Tab-separated table of C-alpha atoms in Angstrom:
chain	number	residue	atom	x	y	z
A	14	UNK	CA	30.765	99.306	172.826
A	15	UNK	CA	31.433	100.762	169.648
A	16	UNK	CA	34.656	103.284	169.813
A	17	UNK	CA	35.608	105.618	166.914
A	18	UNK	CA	39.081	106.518	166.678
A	19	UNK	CA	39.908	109.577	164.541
A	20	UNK	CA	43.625	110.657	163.291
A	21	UNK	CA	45.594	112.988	164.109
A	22	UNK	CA	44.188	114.469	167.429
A	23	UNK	CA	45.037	118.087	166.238
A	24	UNK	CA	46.818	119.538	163.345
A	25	UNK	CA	48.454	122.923	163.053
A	26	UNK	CA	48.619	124.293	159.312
A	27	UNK	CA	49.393	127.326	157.036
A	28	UNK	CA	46.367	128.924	155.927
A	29	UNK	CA	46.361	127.561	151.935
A	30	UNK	CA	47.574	124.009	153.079
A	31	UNK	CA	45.591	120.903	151.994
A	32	UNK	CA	44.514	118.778	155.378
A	33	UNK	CA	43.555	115.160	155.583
A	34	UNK	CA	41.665	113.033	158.784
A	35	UNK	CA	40.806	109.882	159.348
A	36	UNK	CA	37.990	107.889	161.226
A	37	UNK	CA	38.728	104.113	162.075
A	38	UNK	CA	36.302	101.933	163.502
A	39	UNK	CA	36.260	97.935	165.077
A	40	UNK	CA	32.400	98.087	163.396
A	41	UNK	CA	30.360	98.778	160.638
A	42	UNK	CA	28.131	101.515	160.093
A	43	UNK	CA	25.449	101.763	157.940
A	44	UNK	CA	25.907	106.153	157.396
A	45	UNK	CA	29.058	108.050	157.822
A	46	UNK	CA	28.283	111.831	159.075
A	47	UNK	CA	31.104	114.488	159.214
A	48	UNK	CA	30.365	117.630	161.740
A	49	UNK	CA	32.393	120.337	162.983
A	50	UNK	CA	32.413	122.303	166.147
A	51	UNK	CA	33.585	125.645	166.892
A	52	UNK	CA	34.137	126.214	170.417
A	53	UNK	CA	30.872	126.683	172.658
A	54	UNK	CA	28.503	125.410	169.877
A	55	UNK	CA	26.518	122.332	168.463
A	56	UNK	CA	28.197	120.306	165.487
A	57	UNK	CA	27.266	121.194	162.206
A	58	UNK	CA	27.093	118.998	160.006
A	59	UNK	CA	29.262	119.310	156.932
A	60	UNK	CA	28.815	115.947	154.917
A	61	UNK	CA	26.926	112.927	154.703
A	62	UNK	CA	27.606	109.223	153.225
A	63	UNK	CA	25.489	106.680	152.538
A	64	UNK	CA	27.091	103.802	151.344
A	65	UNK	CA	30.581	102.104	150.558
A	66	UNK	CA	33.245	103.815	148.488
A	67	UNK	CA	30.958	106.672	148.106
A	68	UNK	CA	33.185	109.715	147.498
A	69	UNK	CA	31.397	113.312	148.568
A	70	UNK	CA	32.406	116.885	148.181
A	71	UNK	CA	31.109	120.021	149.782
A	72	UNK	CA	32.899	123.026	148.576
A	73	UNK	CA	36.658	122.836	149.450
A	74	UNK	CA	35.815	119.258	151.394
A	75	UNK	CA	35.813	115.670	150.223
A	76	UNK	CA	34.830	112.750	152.185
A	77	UNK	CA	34.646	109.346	151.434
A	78	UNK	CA	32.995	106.296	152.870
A	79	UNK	CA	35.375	103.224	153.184
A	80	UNK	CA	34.888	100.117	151.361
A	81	UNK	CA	35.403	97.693	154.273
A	82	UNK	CA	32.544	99.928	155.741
A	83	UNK	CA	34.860	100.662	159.274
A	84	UNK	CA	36.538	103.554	158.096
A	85	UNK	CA	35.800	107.257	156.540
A	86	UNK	CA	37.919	110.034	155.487
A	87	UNK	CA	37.705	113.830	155.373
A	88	UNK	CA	39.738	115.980	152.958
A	89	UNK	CA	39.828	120.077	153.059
A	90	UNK	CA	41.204	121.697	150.625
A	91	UNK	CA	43.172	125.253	150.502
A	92	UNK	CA	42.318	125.713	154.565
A	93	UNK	CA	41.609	129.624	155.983
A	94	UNK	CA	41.616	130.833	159.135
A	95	UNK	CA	37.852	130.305	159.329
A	96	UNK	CA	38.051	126.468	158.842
A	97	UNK	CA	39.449	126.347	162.708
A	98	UNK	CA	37.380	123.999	164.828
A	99	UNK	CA	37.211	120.324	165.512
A	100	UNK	CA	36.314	118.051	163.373
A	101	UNK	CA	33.856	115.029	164.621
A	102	UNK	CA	33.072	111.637	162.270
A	103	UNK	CA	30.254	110.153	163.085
A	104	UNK	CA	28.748	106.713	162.684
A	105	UNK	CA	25.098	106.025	162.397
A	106	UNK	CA	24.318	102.311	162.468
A	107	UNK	CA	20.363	100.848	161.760
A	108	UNK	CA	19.023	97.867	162.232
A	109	UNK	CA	15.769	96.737	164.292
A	110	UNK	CA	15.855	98.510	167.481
A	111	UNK	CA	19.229	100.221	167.074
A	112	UNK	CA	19.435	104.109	166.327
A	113	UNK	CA	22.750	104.843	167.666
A	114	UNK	CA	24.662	107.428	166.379
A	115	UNK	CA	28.761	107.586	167.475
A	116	UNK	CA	30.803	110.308	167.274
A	117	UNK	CA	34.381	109.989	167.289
A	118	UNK	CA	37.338	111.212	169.596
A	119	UNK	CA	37.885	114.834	167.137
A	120	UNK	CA	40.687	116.651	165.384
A	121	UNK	CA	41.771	119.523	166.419
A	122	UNK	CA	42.118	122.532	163.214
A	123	UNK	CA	44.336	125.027	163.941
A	124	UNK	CA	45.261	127.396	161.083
A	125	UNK	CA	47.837	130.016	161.094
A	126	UNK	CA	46.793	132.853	158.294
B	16	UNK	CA	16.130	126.428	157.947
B	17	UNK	CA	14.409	124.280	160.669
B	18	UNK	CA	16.966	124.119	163.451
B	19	UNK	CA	17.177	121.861	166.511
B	20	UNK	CA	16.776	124.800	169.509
B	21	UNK	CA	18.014	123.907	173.150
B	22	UNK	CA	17.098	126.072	176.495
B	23	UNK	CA	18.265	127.333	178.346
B	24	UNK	CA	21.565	128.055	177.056
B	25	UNK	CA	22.984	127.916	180.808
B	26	UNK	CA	22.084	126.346	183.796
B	27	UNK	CA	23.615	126.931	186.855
B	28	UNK	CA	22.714	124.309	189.808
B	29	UNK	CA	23.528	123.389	193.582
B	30	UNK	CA	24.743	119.713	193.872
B	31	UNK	CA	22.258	117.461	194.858
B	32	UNK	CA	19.040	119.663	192.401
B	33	UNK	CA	17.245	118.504	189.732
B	34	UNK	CA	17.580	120.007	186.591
B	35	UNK	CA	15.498	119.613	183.340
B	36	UNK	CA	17.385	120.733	179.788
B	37	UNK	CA	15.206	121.296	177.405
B	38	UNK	CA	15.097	120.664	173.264
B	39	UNK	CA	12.789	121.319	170.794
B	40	UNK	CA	13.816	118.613	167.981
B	41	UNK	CA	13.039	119.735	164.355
B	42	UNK	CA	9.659	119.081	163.723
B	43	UNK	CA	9.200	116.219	161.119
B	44	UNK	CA	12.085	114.465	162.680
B	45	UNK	CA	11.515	111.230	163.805
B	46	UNK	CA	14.486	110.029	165.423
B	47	UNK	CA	16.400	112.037	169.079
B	48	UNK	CA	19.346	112.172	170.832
B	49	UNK	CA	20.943	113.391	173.800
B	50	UNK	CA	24.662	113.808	174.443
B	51	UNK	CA	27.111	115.257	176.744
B	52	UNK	CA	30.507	116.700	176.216
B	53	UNK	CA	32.323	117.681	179.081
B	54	UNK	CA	34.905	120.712	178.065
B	55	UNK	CA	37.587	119.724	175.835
B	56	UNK	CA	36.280	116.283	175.631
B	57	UNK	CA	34.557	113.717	173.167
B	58	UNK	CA	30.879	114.189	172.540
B	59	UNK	CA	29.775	111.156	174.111
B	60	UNK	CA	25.782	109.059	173.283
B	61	UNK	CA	23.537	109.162	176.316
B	62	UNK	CA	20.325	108.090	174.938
B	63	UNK	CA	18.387	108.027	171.898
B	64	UNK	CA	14.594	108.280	171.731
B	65	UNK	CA	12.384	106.662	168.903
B	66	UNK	CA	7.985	105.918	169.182
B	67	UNK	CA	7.770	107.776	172.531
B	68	UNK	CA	10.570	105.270	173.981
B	69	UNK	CA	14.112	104.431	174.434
B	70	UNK	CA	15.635	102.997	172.000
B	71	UNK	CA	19.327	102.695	173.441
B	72	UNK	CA	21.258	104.139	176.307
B	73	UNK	CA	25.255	104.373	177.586
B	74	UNK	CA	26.727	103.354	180.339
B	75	UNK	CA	26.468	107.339	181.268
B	76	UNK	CA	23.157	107.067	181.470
B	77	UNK	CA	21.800	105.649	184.901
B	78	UNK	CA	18.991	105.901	186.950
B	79	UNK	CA	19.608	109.436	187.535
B	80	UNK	CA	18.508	110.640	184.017
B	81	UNK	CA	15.418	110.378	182.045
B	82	UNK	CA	13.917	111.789	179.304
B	83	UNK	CA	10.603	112.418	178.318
B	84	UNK	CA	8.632	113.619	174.916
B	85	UNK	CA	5.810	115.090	176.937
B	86	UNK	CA	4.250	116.524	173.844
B	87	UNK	CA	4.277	116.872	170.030
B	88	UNK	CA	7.531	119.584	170.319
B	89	UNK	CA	9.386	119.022	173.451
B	90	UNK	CA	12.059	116.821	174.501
B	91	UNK	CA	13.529	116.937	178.206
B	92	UNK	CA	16.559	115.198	179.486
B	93	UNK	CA	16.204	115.221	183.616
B	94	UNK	CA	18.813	114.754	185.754
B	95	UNK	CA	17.268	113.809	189.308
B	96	UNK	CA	20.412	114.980	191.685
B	97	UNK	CA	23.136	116.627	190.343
B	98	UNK	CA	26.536	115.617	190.815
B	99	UNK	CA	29.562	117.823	190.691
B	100	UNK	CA	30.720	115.748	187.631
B	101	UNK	CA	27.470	116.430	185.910
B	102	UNK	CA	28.889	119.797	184.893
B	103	UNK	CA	29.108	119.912	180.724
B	104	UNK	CA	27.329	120.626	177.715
B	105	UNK	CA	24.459	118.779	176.857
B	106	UNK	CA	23.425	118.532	172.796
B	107	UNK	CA	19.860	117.612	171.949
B	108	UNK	CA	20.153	116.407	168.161
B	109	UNK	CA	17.047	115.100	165.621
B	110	UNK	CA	16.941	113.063	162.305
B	111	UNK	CA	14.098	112.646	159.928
B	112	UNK	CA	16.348	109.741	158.076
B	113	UNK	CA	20.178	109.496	158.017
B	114	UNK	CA	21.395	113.331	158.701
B	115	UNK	CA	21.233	114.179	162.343
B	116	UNK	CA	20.999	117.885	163.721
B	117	UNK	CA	22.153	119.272	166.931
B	118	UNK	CA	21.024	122.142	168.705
B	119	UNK	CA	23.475	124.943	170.088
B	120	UNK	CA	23.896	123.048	173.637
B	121	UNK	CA	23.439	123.626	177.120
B	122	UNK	CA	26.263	123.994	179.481
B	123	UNK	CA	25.398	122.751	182.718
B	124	UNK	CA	27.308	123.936	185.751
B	125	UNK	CA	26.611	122.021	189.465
B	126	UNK	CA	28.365	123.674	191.891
């Protein structure tokens, strides 16, 4: 099945410090979602892309849909303490009787004020 | 702001019981989902739910589980005998179009 790999597995940052992920996949999705999870809650969402090469920002974070359609990044800029959490991609693909949305494997956000 | 809400917010249950989590999708969504993450894990696709049927289900998802819309609000995920390995959070998420919501989770403990 589908797998979604996301890079690094955890970070561990100064509060202030710029931070950068990656989601990989072997197939393409037709939506790109980013979410985040604190611990012993539901993903939020945090950003949403709709089609190749879009580029998206939400505040302090940026997100962009790949070209090749396999691949999305997330950006967060000047980190605080409250930006802890992981961080889930998330790949929505369509198409006649498929409605399958796949998260990927997380980063961990640790941030040291 | 419409929310996905999830109940109870834990279940506790002997090995071997059935258990029913329930979900109350946002209401002009269209589209629903149920996933488990077991702690410290992945958040991993057990089914999704489109027209009052499955659309596609995991591996995860065997003849022990169903789910059911049994009216215009609800949405159940059953689990017909528990296993000890059963034990996780379950997320019930919605989508009207592209953006998908979860709910807050239950955390399911079979002990």
């Amino acid at each position: 099945g589908q797998q979604l790999n996301q890079s690094p597995q955890s970070m561990f940052i100064q509060e202030g410090e710029d931070v950068s992920m990656n989601c990989t996949s072997s197939s393409i999705f037709n939506t790109w979602l980013w979410y985040k999870q604190d611990p012993g809650e539901g993903p939020v969402l945090l950003i949403a892309l709709y089609k190749a090469g879009e580029l998206t920002s939400n505040g302090r974070l940026t997100a962009q849909f790949g070209i090749t359609r396999k691949d999305s990044f997330l950006n967060i800029s000047a980190s605080i303490p409250s930006d802890v959490g992981i961080y889930f991609c998330a790949g929505l693909l369509l198409g006649g009787a498929t409605n399958k949305l796949i998260f990927g494997t997380g980063t961990l956000l640790a941030v040291q004020p | 702001e419409p929310e996905v809400t999830q109940t109870p917010s834990h279940q506790v249950t002997q090995m071997g019981q059935e258990v029913i989590l329930r979900c109350v999708p946002i209401s002009n969504h269209l589209y629903f989902y149920w996933y488990r993450q077991i702690l410290g894990q992945k958040v991993e696709f057990l089914v999704s739910f489109y027209n009052n049927e499955i659309s596609e289900k995991s591996e995860i998802f065997d003849d022990q589980f169903s789910v059911e819309r049994p009216d215009g609000s609800n949405f159940t995920l059953k689990i017909r005998s528990t296993k000890l390995e059963d034990s996780a959070m379950y997320f019930c998420a919605s989508r009207f179009d592209t953006e998908a919501f979860f709910g807050q989770g239950t955390r399911l403990t079979v002990v």
